[in-house]
Coordinates of C-alpha atoms in Angstrom, one line a residue:
Chain J
X1 CA 186.6 -81.2 114.5
X2 CA 189.5 -78.8 114.3
X3 CA 192.8 -80.5 114.9
X4 CA 196.4 -79.3 114.8
X5 CA 199.2 -81.8 115.2
X6 CA 202.8 -80.8 115.5
X7 CA 205.6 -83.1 114.3
X8 CA 207.9 -84.6 116.8
X9 CA 210.6 -82.3 118.2
X10 CA 213.4 -84.0 120.0
X11 CA 217.0 -83.4 121.0
X12 CA 219.1 -81.1 118.8
X13 CA 222.7 -79.8 119.3
X14 CA 223.3 -76.1 119.7
X15 CA 223.9 -74.4 116.4
X16 CA 221.9 -76.9 114.4
X17 CA 218.6 -76.4 112.6
X18 CA 215.2 -78.1 113.1
X19 CA 212.0 -77.8 111.2
X20 CA 208.7 -78.4 112.9
X21 CA 205.5 -79.0 111.0
X22 CA 201.9 -78.4 112.0
X23 CA 199.3 -80.5 110.1
X24 CA 195.7 -79.1 110.2
X25 CA 192.4 -80.8 109.7
X26 CA 188.7 -80.0 110.3
X27 CA 188.7 -76.5 108.7
X28 CA 189.6 -74.7 105.5
X29 CA 193.4 -74.2 106.2
X30 CA 193.8 -71.5 103.5
X31 CA 191.2 -69.3 105.2
X32 CA 193.3 -68.8 108.4
X33 CA 196.6 -67.3 109.5
X34 CA 198.7 -69.6 111.6
X35 CA 200.9 -68.9 114.5
X36 CA 203.7 -70.5 116.6
X37 CA 204.1 -70.0 120.4
X38 CA 206.6 -71.6 122.7
X39 CA 206.9 -72.2 126.4
X40 CA 210.2 -72.8 128.1
X41 CA 210.1 -75.3 131.1
X42 CA 208.3 -73.6 134.0
X43 CA 207.9 -70.3 132.1
X44 CA 205.2 -68.3 130.4
X45 CA 204.0 -68.2 126.9
X46 CA 206.2 -66.6 124.2
X47 CA 204.7 -65.7 120.8
X48 CA 207.1 -66.5 118.0
X49 CA 205.4 -65.3 114.9
X50 CA 202.6 -65.9 112.5
X51 CA 202.0 -66.2 108.8
X52 CA 199.0 -64.5 107.1
X53 CA 196.8 -66.2 104.6
X54 CA 197.5 -65.9 100.9
X55 CA 194.9 -63.1 100.2
X56 CA 197.0 -61.0 102.6
X57 CA 200.2 -62.0 100.9
X58 CA 201.1 -64.9 103.1
X59 CA 203.4 -62.5 104.8
X60 CA 205.0 -63.1 108.2
X61 CA 205.6 -61.3 111.5
X62 CA 208.1 -62.5 114.1
X63 CA 209.0 -61.7 117.7
X64 CA 212.2 -59.7 117.9
X65 CA 213.8 -62.6 119.9
X66 CA 213.7 -65.0 117.0
X67 CA 213.6 -62.8 113.9
X68 CA 216.3 -63.7 111.5
X69 CA 216.7 -67.2 113.0
X70 CA 213.2 -68.6 112.8
X71 CA 211.1 -68.8 109.6
X72 CA 207.4 -69.6 109.3
X73 CA 206.0 -70.9 106.1
X74 CA 202.9 -72.7 104.9
X75 CA 201.8 -75.2 102.2
X76 CA 198.1 -74.7 101.8
X77 CA 197.8 -77.7 99.4
X78 CA 199.1 -80.0 102.2
X79 CA 197.4 -78.1 105.0
X80 CA 200.7 -77.7 106.8
X81 CA 202.4 -74.8 108.6
X82 CA 206.1 -74.9 109.2
X83 CA 208.5 -73.5 111.7
X84 CA 212.1 -73.6 110.6
X85 CA 214.6 -72.9 113.4
X86 CA 218.2 -72.3 112.7
X87 CA 221.3 -71.6 114.9
X88 CA 219.5 -73.1 117.8
X89 CA 220.6 -72.1 121.3
X90 CA 220.1 -73.8 124.6
X91 CA 217.6 -71.2 125.6
X92 CA 215.4 -72.3 122.6
X93 CA 214.6 -75.4 124.7
X94 CA 210.8 -75.3 125.0
X95 CA 207.4 -76.8 124.2
X96 CA 206.4 -75.5 120.8
X97 CA 202.8 -75.0 119.9
X98 CA 201.1 -74.1 116.6
X99 CA 197.8 -72.3 116.8
X100 CA 195.1 -71.1 114.4
X101 CA 194.6 -67.4 114.2
X102 CA 191.1 -66.1 114.4
X103 CA 190.4 -62.5 113.6
X104 CA 187.1 -61.2 115.1
X105 CA 186.1 -57.6 115.6
X106 CA 189.5 -56.5 114.5
X107 CA 191.2 -58.5 117.2
X108 CA 193.4 -61.6 116.9
X109 CA 192.9 -64.7 119.1
X110 CA 194.5 -68.1 118.9
X111 CA 191.4 -70.2 119.0
X112 CA 192.8 -73.7 118.4
X113 CA 196.1 -75.1 119.5
X114 CA 198.1 -78.2 118.8
X115 CA 199.2 -80.5 121.7
X116 CA 202.7 -79.1 121.5
X117 CA 206.1 -80.7 120.8
X118 CA 209.1 -80.6 123.0
X119 CA 212.4 -79.3 121.5
X120 CA 215.5 -79.7 123.7
X121 CA 218.7 -78.0 122.6
X122 CA 221.7 -79.6 124.3
X123 CA 225.1 -80.9 123.5
Chain V
X1 CA 207.1 -53.7 121.1
X2 CA 204.0 -53.6 123.3
X3 CA 204.7 -55.0 126.8
X4 CA 201.9 -56.6 128.8
X5 CA 202.0 -56.7 132.6
X6 CA 199.8 -59.0 134.5
X7 CA 199.0 -58.8 138.2
X8 CA 199.0 -60.5 140.5
X9 CA 201.5 -63.2 139.4
X10 CA 199.6 -65.6 141.6
X11 CA 196.4 -65.7 143.7
X12 CA 195.1 -68.1 146.2
X13 CA 191.4 -68.5 146.3
X14 CA 188.6 -70.9 147.4
X15 CA 185.8 -72.5 145.3
X16 CA 183.0 -69.9 145.0
X17 CA 185.3 -66.9 145.3
X18 CA 185.3 -64.0 142.9
X19 CA 188.8 -63.7 141.3
X20 CA 190.0 -60.7 139.4
X21 CA 193.2 -60.6 137.2
X22 CA 194.5 -57.4 135.6
X23 CA 196.5 -56.8 132.5
X24 CA 198.1 -53.5 131.6
X25 CA 199.5 -52.7 128.1
X26 CA 202.5 -50.4 127.7
X27 CA 200.5 -48.4 125.2
X28 CA 196.9 -48.2 124.2
X29 CA 195.7 -51.2 122.3
X30 CA 192.0 -50.3 122.0
X31 CA 190.1 -53.6 122.7
X32 CA 192.6 -55.8 121.0
X33 CA 193.1 -58.2 123.9
X34 CA 192.6 -61.9 124.5
X35 CA 192.7 -64.1 127.6
X36 CA 193.8 -67.7 127.8
X37 CA 193.6 -70.4 130.4
X38 CA 196.3 -73.1 130.6
X39 CA 196.3 -76.2 132.8
X40 CA 199.5 -78.1 133.6
X41 CA 200.7 -80.2 130.7
X42 CA 198.0 -78.8 128.4
X43 CA 197.9 -76.3 125.6
X44 CA 196.4 -72.9 126.3
X45 CA 192.7 -72.4 125.7
X46 CA 191.2 -69.2 124.4
X47 CA 188.6 -67.7 126.8
X48 CA 188.0 -64.1 125.8
X49 CA 188.8 -62.2 122.6
X50 CA 188.4 -58.5 121.7
X51 CA 188.7 -57.8 125.4
X52 CA 185.1 -58.8 126.4
X53 CA 183.8 -61.4 123.9
X54 CA 183.3 -64.9 125.3
X55 CA 184.8 -67.6 123.1
X56 CA 182.2 -70.3 122.2
X57 CA 181.8 -72.9 124.9
X58 CA 183.4 -70.9 127.7
X59 CA 181.3 -70.6 130.8
X60 CA 179.6 -67.3 131.5
X61 CA 181.3 -67.0 134.9
X62 CA 184.3 -65.7 132.9
X63 CA 184.1 -62.0 132.1
X64 CA 186.5 -59.7 130.3
X65 CA 186.5 -55.9 130.4
X66 CA 188.6 -52.9 129.7
X67 CA 189.9 -50.9 126.8
X68 CA 192.9 -48.7 126.0
X69 CA 195.6 -50.0 128.3
X70 CA 193.9 -51.5 131.3
X71 CA 192.0 -54.8 131.2
X72 CA 190.4 -57.2 133.6
X73 CA 189.5 -60.9 133.7
X74 CA 187.0 -61.8 136.3
X75 CA 185.9 -65.2 137.4
X76 CA 182.6 -64.6 139.2
X77 CA 182.4 -67.9 141.2
X78 CA 185.6 -70.0 141.1
X79 CA 185.0 -73.6 140.2
X80 CA 187.4 -76.5 140.9
X81 CA 188.2 -76.7 137.1
X82 CA 189.3 -73.1 137.1
X83 CA 192.5 -73.6 139.0
X84 CA 195.0 -72.9 136.2
X85 CA 197.3 -70.2 134.9
X86 CA 195.8 -67.3 133.0
X87 CA 197.5 -65.2 130.3
X88 CA 196.5 -62.0 128.6
X89 CA 197.7 -61.3 125.1
X90 CA 197.7 -58.1 123.1
X91 CA 196.2 -58.8 119.8
X92 CA 196.2 -56.7 116.7
X93 CA 196.2 -57.7 113.1
X94 CA 199.2 -55.6 112.1
X95 CA 201.4 -55.5 115.2
X96 CA 203.4 -58.2 116.8
X97 CA 201.6 -60.2 119.5
X98 CA 202.7 -60.3 123.1
X99 CA 201.7 -62.4 126.1
X100 CA 201.5 -61.2 129.7
X101 CA 203.6 -63.0 132.2
X102 CA 200.7 -65.1 133.5
X103 CA 198.7 -65.4 136.7
X104 CA 198.5 -68.7 138.6
X105 CA 195.2 -69.3 140.4
X106 CA 195.8 -71.7 143.2
X107 CA 193.7 -73.4 145.7
X108 CA 193.6 -71.7 149.1

């Protein structure tokens, strides 16, 4: 069974940093790109970025809204994807989800999701 | 960046109704579109990928169509468990991904 489990988020002060992790099980982690998505309270989904698998260079893509502040990385030996968030702002308050990226017929779909972890940015 | 516009933002319907949600891309995206269902307090669930391919385990009453810049998600006969919010997402292996604003399907 595919499972993705995010680490606990929590309360963080504006301007501080926080690293989230996403631990995978039930599939060959290195065979998939991984993505992060967030959802502010009462709002829609916002794609944050993804990290390709190693055969594709393990390169990353980010949404313009977070590029330069957020960094996605992966440790295939530990089956973990990370989201490092810096210079956090109040508007970064959201539920953060990791998701597995499936590429089929040239199209990208996020086929498995974690349960989400709440990050609250407040002084 | 590619912008995705969904309509309507909400729809009220009854069990058994046919419901159609549209999604328009700001530029052509071929068939690189996915649809998701999200229930309150839950993670999204992939329904459709590549515009019209049904994800494994998803009921056949869900149908996706379209290509280029105009896409449609149709629920042929709405069931009680289908009341949720639906999102489209443009999906391409090289471009940045973008979600639509969502369509809430509510009980009439």
